[in-house]
Amino acid sequence: MPVAVRQKSFESTLRSAKTSLVFRETMHLALDSFRASKVRFLLTMLGMIIGSASIVLVVTVGMTGRQYALDTLSSIGPNMVEMQYNGGATVGADGASTPDYMTKEDEAAVLAQVPGIAQSSPMLEVHAPISIGEGKTRDVMLLGVSPRYKDVRNLGVLSGRFFDDQDTIAHEKVGMIVEPLAKTLFGSDDAAVGRVLNLSGIPITIVGVFKQRVDTFGQSEISDDTVLLPYPVARYMTGTDTVKEIFFTMKDPADVPRGAARILDLIQSRHRKGSKYTAFTMVAILDTMKKVADSLTYVLTAAAFITLVVSGVGIMNSMLANVTARYREIGIRKALGATRHEIRLQFLTEAVFLSLSGGVVGTLLGLALPVTVNLLTPVHIPMSGLSAVVALLTSVLVGVIFGTLPANRAAALDPVEMLKYE
């Protein structure tokens, strides 16, 4: 091997060994400094612990909120398109205005001309009083729907059964009663099945009790006083075949926006000009809930980052005080041959070690909550590994940024002056 090559290899090995020695010495000094001032460093780390844990928990809360929104809308029916009549009455020759409601023929036309529809149900609404004992009456809302309404609205049957196509064809006077009304009238779900309600002089036999799978907080057509009837029976009670709402479900959730637009165009084309209809879908609500969850996550994450910045200021103050307290040590090290770079690296390493230690503890605490909940309860809380990585990287960055000033100050000290300090 040529002499020049061997010399180069020797110099490279020497540099590597020196770098390794400097690194080990720097880490040893950082640990010694930590052991010498445990209480001060632990208090300084507290801000980093809180900030790092906050980042992980904020992201976890945001992900949990998003998942809850998805689960809620999935339970209501993510594929659903709800057509509503919103007004736009036409004035006739006699000066009277007539609402331009939708009809069963509109539903049939949509099913025939719009592809990708899985199921549909009209909804006819009428109110009627019922007796609740001791001469008291209560107004209930009757909804005339088809048997497909159960699947379209993803309803749960608690007792009995849902009326079927045979009931609808035969115009059977049967109905479904919502859970709160069943408990109010009969005390329990099972006690309601088989009982008869007198609605506008028509005896309706209750064949089942139902509920919505998720609480819609009063934002759906179903209330605590709802009774579902086969559409022909409700139509007989009202004397009209017009409907205010028609529900559709698409086979593919991706087709919902396009399908809703086509349904709206078709129904508007079948009615008078000026009549107003709306195609309501869960897509818009889902997008809004996602945006709200994301915005809340961003705001809370920014607050967590502010905590880290404040903690970084605390680290900088602590390190500046540490430099002042170790003037003589710095002077001795420089007198023994330590370079400015080595002194700077020593104090920068201490700052990063301090911030990263707080970041690791905070991140572990932030992850401990969702892990504990997932292990000990049936509730599933999503976790983000990315949030843990971001918290740790931010901790390192805070240590570098706020440790640079104390490190530069220590490196710039004059060893002759420093040796005078006791």
Tab-separated table of N, CA, C and O in Angstrom, residues 189-287:
chain	number	residue	atom	x	y	z
A	189	ASP	N	-90.446	-1.657	26.232
A	189	ASP	CA	-90.534	-1.973	24.801
A	189	ASP	C	-91.436	-3.180	24.557
A	189	ASP	O	-92.310	-3.154	23.691
A	190	ASP	N	-91.197	-4.238	25.307
A	190	ASP	CA	-91.954	-5.476	25.083
A	190	ASP	C	-93.438	-5.289	25.349
A	190	ASP	O	-94.282	-5.910	24.689
A	191	ALA	N	-93.775	-4.457	26.340
A	191	ALA	CA	-95.187	-4.255	26.681
A	191	ALA	C	-95.942	-3.522	25.583
A	191	ALA	O	-97.173	-3.598	25.517
A	192	ALA	N	-95.211	-2.819	24.711
A	192	ALA	CA	-95.887	-2.044	23.665
A	192	ALA	C	-96.321	-2.914	22.490
A	192	ALA	O	-97.317	-2.603	21.823
A	193	VAL	N	-95.583	-3.998	22.220
A	193	VAL	CA	-95.880	-4.845	21.062
A	193	VAL	C	-97.229	-5.536	21.254
A	193	VAL	O	-97.492	-6.155	22.290
A	194	GLY	N	-98.091	-5.403	20.246
A	194	GLY	CA	-99.419	-5.994	20.292
A	194	GLY	C	-100.493	-5.058	20.801
A	194	GLY	O	-101.690	-5.350	20.662
A	195	ARG	N	-100.106	-3.936	21.386
A	195	ARG	CA	-101.094	-2.967	21.871
A	195	ARG	C	-101.671	-2.181	20.706
A	195	ARG	O	-101.088	-2.113	19.620
A	196	VAL	N	-102.817	-1.558	20.944
A	196	VAL	CA	-103.531	-0.834	19.892
A	196	VAL	C	-103.616	0.641	20.260
A	196	VAL	O	-103.975	0.998	21.386
A	197	LEU	N	-103.261	1.493	19.299
A	197	LEU	CA	-103.391	2.938	19.449
A	197	LEU	C	-104.530	3.433	18.565
A	197	LEU	O	-104.642	3.013	17.413
A	198	ASN	N	-105.357	4.302	19.112
A	198	ASN	CA	-106.437	4.903	18.342
A	198	ASN	C	-105.951	6.233	17.786
A	198	ASN	O	-105.817	7.209	18.516
A	199	LEU	N	-105.650	6.256	16.492
A	199	LEU	CA	-105.107	7.452	15.843
A	199	LEU	C	-106.118	7.970	14.831
A	199	LEU	O	-106.382	7.327	13.812
A	200	SER	N	-106.724	9.126	15.155
A	200	SER	CA	-107.739	9.735	14.287
A	200	SER	C	-108.869	8.757	13.970
A	200	SER	O	-109.362	8.681	12.845
A	201	GLY	N	-109.263	7.975	14.996
A	201	GLY	CA	-110.359	7.035	14.826
A	201	GLY	C	-109.963	5.733	14.162
A	201	GLY	O	-110.823	4.865	13.936
A	202	ILE	N	-108.683	5.554	13.844
A	202	ILE	CA	-108.217	4.329	13.194
A	202	ILE	C	-107.400	3.520	14.193
A	202	ILE	O	-106.418	4.026	14.749
A	203	PRO	N	-107.763	2.275	14.454
A	203	PRO	CA	-106.991	1.445	15.389
A	203	PRO	C	-105.710	0.945	14.719
A	203	PRO	O	-105.745	0.251	13.716
A	204	ILE	N	-104.584	1.287	15.301
A	204	ILE	CA	-103.282	0.883	14.765
A	204	ILE	C	-102.646	-0.087	15.741
A	204	ILE	O	-102.414	0.239	16.914
A	205	THR	N	-102.360	-1.294	15.280
A	205	THR	CA	-101.711	-2.302	16.115
A	205	THR	C	-100.194	-2.119	16.059
A	205	THR	O	-99.599	-2.082	14.976
A	206	ILE	N	-99.577	-2.030	17.219
A	206	ILE	CA	-98.124	-1.856	17.278
A	206	ILE	C	-97.464	-3.214	17.076
A	206	ILE	O	-97.686	-4.151	17.846
A	207	VAL	N	-96.634	-3.321	16.041
A	207	VAL	CA	-95.947	-4.584	15.750
A	207	VAL	C	-94.478	-4.550	16.147
A	207	VAL	O	-93.801	-5.582	16.106
A	208	GLY	N	-93.978	-3.383	16.506
A	208	GLY	CA	-92.574	-3.300	16.881
A	208	GLY	C	-92.209	-1.965	17.491
A	208	GLY	O	-92.939	-0.973	17.357
A	209	VAL	N	-91.071	-1.956	18.191
A	209	VAL	CA	-90.513	-0.739	18.783
A	209	VAL	C	-89.139	-0.519	18.174
A	209	VAL	O	-88.343	-1.452	18.050
A	210	PHE	N	-88.850	0.723	17.785
A	210	PHE	CA	-87.589	1.025	17.107
A	210	PHE	C	-86.887	2.187	17.774
A	210	PHE	O	-87.453	2.890	18.616
A	211	LYS	N	-85.643	2.387	17.373
A	211	LYS	CA	-84.884	3.554	17.816
A	211	LYS	C	-83.863	3.910	16.736
A	211	LYS	O	-83.520	3.091	15.877
A	212	GLN	N	-83.397	5.145	16.784
A	212	GLN	CA	-82.266	5.542	15.945
A	212	GLN	C	-80.993	4.997	16.573
A	212	GLN	O	-80.841	4.988	17.792
A	213	ARG	N	-80.068	4.532	15.739
A	213	ARG	CA	-78.866	3.898	16.276
A	213	ARG	C	-77.948	4.897	16.970
A	213	ARG	O	-77.139	4.513	17.822
A	214	VAL	N	-78.033	6.166	16.580
A	214	VAL	CA	-77.238	7.202	17.253
A	214	VAL	C	-78.141	8.374	17.568
A	214	VAL	O	-79.161	8.586	16.915
A	215	ASP	N	-77.754	9.125	18.594
A	215	ASP	CA	-78.518	10.299	18.989
A	215	ASP	C	-78.249	11.431	18.001
A	215	ASP	O	-77.105	11.842	17.810
A	216	THR	N	-79.308	11.912	17.357
A	216	THR	CA	-79.164	13.022	16.396
A	216	THR	C	-79.490	14.363	17.033
A	216	THR	O	-79.552	15.374	16.345
A	217	PHE	N	-79.733	14.369	18.364
A	217	PHE	CA	-79.976	15.605	19.113
A	217	PHE	C	-81.116	16.426	18.508
A	217	PHE	O	-81.043	17.646	18.428
A	218	GLY	N	-82.169	15.724	18.098
A	218	GLY	CA	-83.348	16.409	17.576
A	218	GLY	C	-83.197	16.956	16.174
A	218	GLY	O	-84.030	17.737	15.716
A	219	GLN	N	-82.135	16.560	15.461
A	219	GLN	CA	-81.890	17.111	14.128
A	219	GLN	C	-82.358	16.180	13.005
A	219	GLN	O	-81.915	16.307	11.877
A	220	SER	N	-83.247	15.240	13.300
A	220	SER	CA	-83.787	14.373	12.255
A	220	SER	C	-85.302	14.454	12.274
A	220	SER	O	-85.905	15.087	13.145
A	221	GLU	N	-85.921	13.778	11.310
A	221	GLU	CA	-87.378	13.788	11.232
A	221	GLU	C	-88.025	12.961	12.330
A	221	GLU	O	-89.227	13.071	12.578
A	222	ILE	N	-87.245	12.130	13.021
A	222	ILE	CA	-87.766	11.273	14.077
A	222	ILE	C	-87.626	11.980	15.423
A	222	ILE	O	-86.550	12.454	15.780
A	223	SER	N	-88.744	12.045	16.163
A	223	SER	CA	-88.740	12.673	17.484
A	223	SER	C	-89.121	11.635	18.534
A	223	SER	O	-89.282	10.448	18.235
A	224	ASP	N	-89.299	12.075	19.763
A	224	ASP	CA	-89.682	11.169	20.849
A	224	ASP	C	-91.159	10.803	20.810
A	224	ASP	O	-91.627	10.038	21.669
A	225	ASP	N	-91.919	11.349	19.857
A	225	ASP	CA	-93.357	11.070	19.740
A	225	ASP	C	-93.698	10.536	18.354
A	225	ASP	O	-94.758	10.847	17.810
A	226	THR	N	-92.807	9.734	17.787
A	226	THR	CA	-92.990	9.305	16.390
A	226	THR	C	-93.589	7.902	16.311
A	226	THR	O	-93.185	7.001	17.051
A	227	VAL	N	-94.533	7.756	15.399
A	227	VAL	CA	-95.110	6.456	15.065
A	227	VAL	C	-94.948	6.265	13.560
A	227	VAL	O	-95.310	7.149	12.777
A	228	LEU	N	-94.376	5.131	13.149
A	228	LEU	CA	-94.207	4.831	11.733
A	228	LEU	C	-95.370	3.968	11.249
A	228	LEU	O	-95.717	2.969	11.892
A	229	LEU	N	-95.945	4.358	10.107
A	229	LEU	CA	-97.046	3.620	9.507
A	229	LEU	C	-96.689	3.241	8.079
A	229	LEU	O	-95.882	3.934	7.432
A	230	PRO	N	-97.296	2.162	7.541
A	230	PRO	CA	-97.137	1.905	6.100
A	230	PRO	C	-97.662	3.096	5.309
A	230	PRO	O	-98.688	3.691	5.675
A	231	TYR	N	-96.949	3.445	4.247
A	231	TYR	CA	-97.303	4.634	3.481
A	231	TYR	C	-98.779	4.656	3.053
A	231	TYR	O	-99.442	5.695	3.188
A	232	PRO	N	-99.371	3.556	2.545
A	232	PRO	CA	-100.779	3.614	2.128
A	232	PRO	C	-101.734	3.963	3.269
A	232	PRO	O	-102.743	4.636	3.058
A	233	VAL	N	-101.418	3.499	4.497
A	233	VAL	CA	-102.282	3.814	5.637
A	233	VAL	C	-102.217	5.302	5.960
A	233	VAL	O	-103.242	5.952	6.199
A	234	ALA	N	-100.998	5.853	5.981
A	234	ALA	CA	-100.845	7.285	6.231
A	234	ALA	C	-101.490	8.101	5.113
A	234	ALA	O	-102.089	9.159	5.367
A	235	ARG	N	-101.378	7.612	3.903
A	235	ARG	CA	-102.001	8.307	2.771
A	235	ARG	C	-103.515	8.333	2.936
A	235	ARG	O	-104.170	9.331	2.637
A	236	TYR	N	-104.114	7.235	3.399
A	236	TYR	CA	-105.558	7.181	3.632
A	236	TYR	C	-105.964	8.195	4.698
A	236	TYR	O	-107.015	8.838	4.600
A	237	MET	N	-105.120	8.363	5.730
A	237	MET	CA	-105.448	9.283	6.823
A	237	MET	C	-105.378	10.729	6.379
A	237	MET	O	-106.112	11.583	6.887
A	238	THR	N	-104.484	11.032	5.430
A	238	THR	CA	-104.337	12.416	4.979
A	238	THR	C	-105.173	12.738	3.749
A	238	THR	O	-105.475	13.900	3.488
A	239	GLY	N	-105.525	11.708	2.992
A	239	GLY	CA	-106.311	11.938	1.792
A	239	GLY	C	-105.513	12.533	0.649
A	239	GLY	O	-106.080	13.079	-0.296
A	240	THR	N	-104.186	12.447	0.692
A	240	THR	CA	-103.357	12.979	-0.385
A	240	THR	C	-102.181	12.042	-0.628
A	240	THR	O	-101.756	11.316	0.269
A	241	ASP	N	-101.673	12.042	-1.859
A	241	ASP	CA	-100.521	11.199	-2.184
A	241	ASP	C	-99.239	12.012	-2.289
A	241	ASP	O	-98.221	11.533	-2.780
A	242	THR	N	-99.284	13.260	-1.843
A	242	THR	CA	-98.084	14.103	-1.906
A	242	THR	C	-97.172	13.798	-0.717
A	242	THR	O	-97.628	13.433	0.367
A	243	VAL	N	-95.879	13.952	-0.935
A	243	VAL	CA	-94.893	13.734	0.125
A	243	VAL	C	-93.953	14.935	0.187
A	243	VAL	O	-93.669	15.576	-0.829
A	244	LYS	N	-93.503	15.225	1.391
A	244	LYS	CA	-92.589	16.357	1.567
A	244	LYS	C	-91.138	15.934	1.464
A	244	LYS	O	-90.266	16.726	1.132
A	245	GLU	N	-90.877	14.646	1.765
A	245	GLU	CA	-89.508	14.148	1.712
A	245	GLU	C	-89.485	12.761	1.088
A	245	GLU	O	-90.410	11.970	1.266
A	246	ILE	N	-88.398	12.485	0.366
A	246	ILE	CA	-88.147	11.152	-0.181
A	246	ILE	C	-86.698	10.812	0.132
A	246	ILE	O	-85.789	11.616	-0.105
A	247	PHE	N	-86.484	9.611	0.660
A	247	PHE	CA	-85.143	9.170	1.026
A	247	PHE	C	-84.626	8.174	-0.012
A	247	PHE	O	-85.354	7.274	-0.442
A	248	PHE	N	-83.364	8.342	-0.380
A	248	PHE	CA	-82.689	7.410	-1.289
A	248	PHE	C	-81.361	7.006	-0.659
A	248	PHE	O	-80.759	7.788	0.090
A	249	THR	N	-80.904	5.804	-0.979
A	249	THR	CA	-79.541	5.415	-0.604
A	249	THR	C	-78.810	4.956	-1.857
A	249	THR	O	-79.364	4.227	-2.681
A	250	MET	N	-77.562	5.388	-1.974
A	250	MET	CA	-76.732	5.003	-3.101
A	250	MET	C	-75.946	3.737	-2.746
A	250	MET	O	-75.584	3.508	-1.589
A	251	LYS	N	-75.672	2.913	-3.748
A	251	LYS	CA	-74.905	1.687	-3.525
A	251	LYS	C	-73.469	2.001	-3.113
A	251	LYS	O	-72.885	1.311	-2.284
A	252	ASP	N	-72.908	3.038	-3.710
A	252	ASP	CA	-71.509	3.395	-3.449
A	252	ASP	C	-71.455	4.790	-2.824
A	252	ASP	O	-72.009	5.737	-3.397
A	253	PRO	N	-70.822	4.962	-1.652
A	253	PRO	CA	-70.739	6.295	-1.046
A	253	PRO	C	-70.093	7.331	-1.961
A	253	PRO	O	-70.417	8.521	-1.875
A	254	ALA	N	-69.189	6.879	-2.837
A	254	ALA	CA	-68.529	7.822	-3.749
A	254	ALA	C	-69.505	8.425	-4.756
A	254	ALA	O	-69.234	9.488	-5.326
A	255	ASP	N	-70.643	7.755	-4.975
A	255	ASP	CA	-71.628	8.239	-5.946
A	255	ASP	C	-72.633	9.205	-5.333
A	255	ASP	O	-73.505	9.710	-6.048
A	256	VAL	N	-72.554	9.441	-4.018
A	256	VAL	CA	-73.561	10.265	-3.346
A	256	VAL	C	-73.627	11.694	-3.908
A	256	VAL	O	-74.714	12.169	-4.253
A	257	PRO	N	-72.513	12.429	-4.018
A	257	PRO	CA	-72.620	13.807	-4.548
A	257	PRO	C	-73.189	13.842	-5.954
A	257	PRO	O	-74.072	14.674	-6.261
A	258	ARG	N	-72.686	12.975	-6.832
A	258	ARG	CA	-73.170	12.966	-8.213
A	258	ARG	C	-74.629	12.499	-8.276
A	258	ARG	O	-75.451	13.082	-9.002
A	259	GLY	N	-74.970	11.472	-7.499
A	259	GLY	CA	-76.345	10.981	-7.486
A	259	GLY	C	-77.312	12.013	-6.948
A	259	GLY	O	-78.417	12.179	-7.480
A	260	ALA	N	-76.916	12.736	-5.905
A	260	ALA	CA	-77.779	13.771	-5.338
A	260	ALA	C	-78.073	14.866	-6.359
A	260	ALA	O	-79.211	15.350	-6.464
A	261	ALA	N	-77.058	15.247	-7.119
A	261	ALA	CA	-77.249	16.286	-8.140
A	261	ALA	C	-78.216	15.819	-9.228
A	261	ALA	O	-79.098	16.577	-9.675
A	262	ARG	N	-78.083	14.569	-9.657
A	262	ARG	CA	-78.957	14.043	-10.706
A	262	ARG	C	-80.393	13.896	-10.204
A	262	ARG	O	-81.352	14.179	-10.934
A	263	ILE	N	-80.553	13.445	-8.957
A	263	ILE	CA	-81.899	13.327	-8.383
A	263	ILE	C	-82.563	14.693	-8.298
A	263	ILE	O	-83.747	14.862	-8.649
A	264	LEU	N	-81.819	15.682	-7.837
A	264	LEU	CA	-82.368	17.038	-7.716
A	264	LEU	C	-82.782	17.587	-9.070
A	264	LEU	O	-83.875	18.159	-9.219
A	265	ASP	N	-81.935	17.427	-10.075
A	265	ASP	CA	-82.265	17.926	-11.420
A	265	ASP	C	-83.518	17.253	-11.966
A	265	ASP	O	-84.387	17.911	-12.572
A	266	LEU	N	-83.635	15.949	-11.752
A	266	LEU	CA	-84.781	15.211	-12.287
A	266	LEU	C	-86.079	15.655	-11.622
A	266	LEU	O	-87.085	15.897	-12.305
A	267	ILE	N	-86.062	15.776	-10.302
A	267	ILE	CA	-87.288	16.166	-9.597
A	267	ILE	C	-87.681	17.601	-9.938
A	267	ILE	O	-88.867	17.905	-10.144
A	268	GLN	N	-86.707	18.486	-10.052
A	268	GLN	CA	-87.035	19.866	-10.431
A	268	GLN	C	-87.630	19.928	-11.830
A	268	GLN	O	-88.535	20.733	-12.095
A	269	SER	N	-87.146	19.077	-12.718
A	269	SER	CA	-87.680	19.069	-14.086
A	269	SER	C	-89.106	18.550	-14.149
A	269	SER	O	-89.827	18.820	-15.125
A	270	ARG	N	-89.549	17.820	-13.154
A	270	ARG	CA	-90.890	17.253	-13.133
A	270	ARG	C	-91.900	18.153	-12.426
A	270	ARG	O	-93.083	17.791	-12.330
A	271	HIS	N	-91.447	19.304	-11.932
A	271	HIS	CA	-92.360	20.175	-11.191
A	271	HIS	C	-92.350	21.588	-11.760
A	271	HIS	O	-91.564	21.918	-12.651
A	272	ARG	N	-93.226	22.391	-11.201
A	272	ARG	CA	-93.404	23.746	-11.718
A	272	ARG	C	-92.155	24.599	-11.488
A	272	ARG	O	-91.434	24.403	-10.510
A	273	LYS	N	-91.959	25.520	-12.369
A	273	LYS	CA	-90.830	26.427	-12.245
A	273	LYS	C	-91.021	27.309	-11.015
A	273	LYS	O	-92.098	27.827	-10.774
A	274	GLY	N	-89.978	27.453	-10.253
A	274	GLY	CA	-90.058	28.256	-9.041
A	274	GLY	C	-90.204	27.432	-7.779
A	274	GLY	O	-89.984	27.935	-6.674
A	275	SER	N	-90.585	26.164	-7.918
A	275	SER	CA	-90.641	25.281	-6.755
A	275	SER	C	-89.217	24.964	-6.295
A	275	SER	O	-88.325	24.764	-7.122
A	276	LYS	N	-89.031	24.918	-5.004
A	276	LYS	CA	-87.682	24.772	-4.462
A	276	LYS	C	-87.531	23.425	-3.754
A	276	LYS	O	-88.355	23.042	-2.930
A	277	TYR	N	-86.464	22.733	-4.108
A	277	TYR	CA	-86.162	21.432	-3.511
A	277	TYR	C	-84.686	21.412	-3.108
A	277	TYR	O	-83.856	22.124	-3.683
A	278	THR	N	-84.380	20.573	-2.143
A	278	THR	CA	-82.998	20.448	-1.665
A	278	THR	C	-82.631	18.974	-1.585
A	278	THR	O	-83.414	18.159	-1.089
A	279	ALA	N	-81.441	18.651	-2.067
A	279	ALA	CA	-80.901	17.300	-1.927
A	279	ALA	C	-79.914	17.331	-0.762
A	279	ALA	O	-78.799	17.834	-0.889
A	280	PHE	N	-80.339	16.806	0.365
A	280	PHE	CA	-79.534	16.853	1.584
A	280	PHE	C	-78.759	15.547	1.727
A	280	PHE	O	-79.329	14.461	1.647
A	281	THR	N	-77.437	15.639	1.926
A	281	THR	CA	-76.599	14.450	2.104
A	281	THR	C	-75.735	14.606	3.349
A	281	THR	O	-75.561	15.708	3.876
A	282	MET	N	-75.167	13.488	3.792
A	282	MET	CA	-74.270	13.501	4.941
A	282	MET	C	-72.856	13.932	4.563
A	282	MET	O	-72.033	14.178	5.436
A	283	VAL	N	-72.586	14.015	3.268
A	283	VAL	CA	-71.237	14.360	2.814
A	283	VAL	C	-70.836	15.748	3.296
A	283	VAL	O	-69.734	15.969	3.803
A	284	ALA	N	-71.776	16.704	3.154
A	284	ALA	CA	-71.465	18.072	3.570
A	284	ALA	C	-71.237	18.143	5.076
A	284	ALA	O	-70.324	18.830	5.551
A	285	ILE	N	-72.075	17.417	5.838
A	285	ILE	CA	-71.907	17.415	7.291
A	285	ILE	C	-70.574	16.780	7.671
A	285	ILE	O	-69.857	17.269	8.547
A	286	LEU	N	-70.239	15.686	6.999
A	286	LEU	CA	-68.977	15.002	7.283
A	286	LEU	C	-67.790	15.912	7.005
A	286	LEU	O	-66.860	16.009	7.809
A	287	ASP	N	-67.819	16.597	5.866
A	287	ASP	CA	-66.729	17.516	5.536
A	287	ASP	C	-66.620	18.632	6.572
A	287	ASP	O	-65.515	19.022	6.983
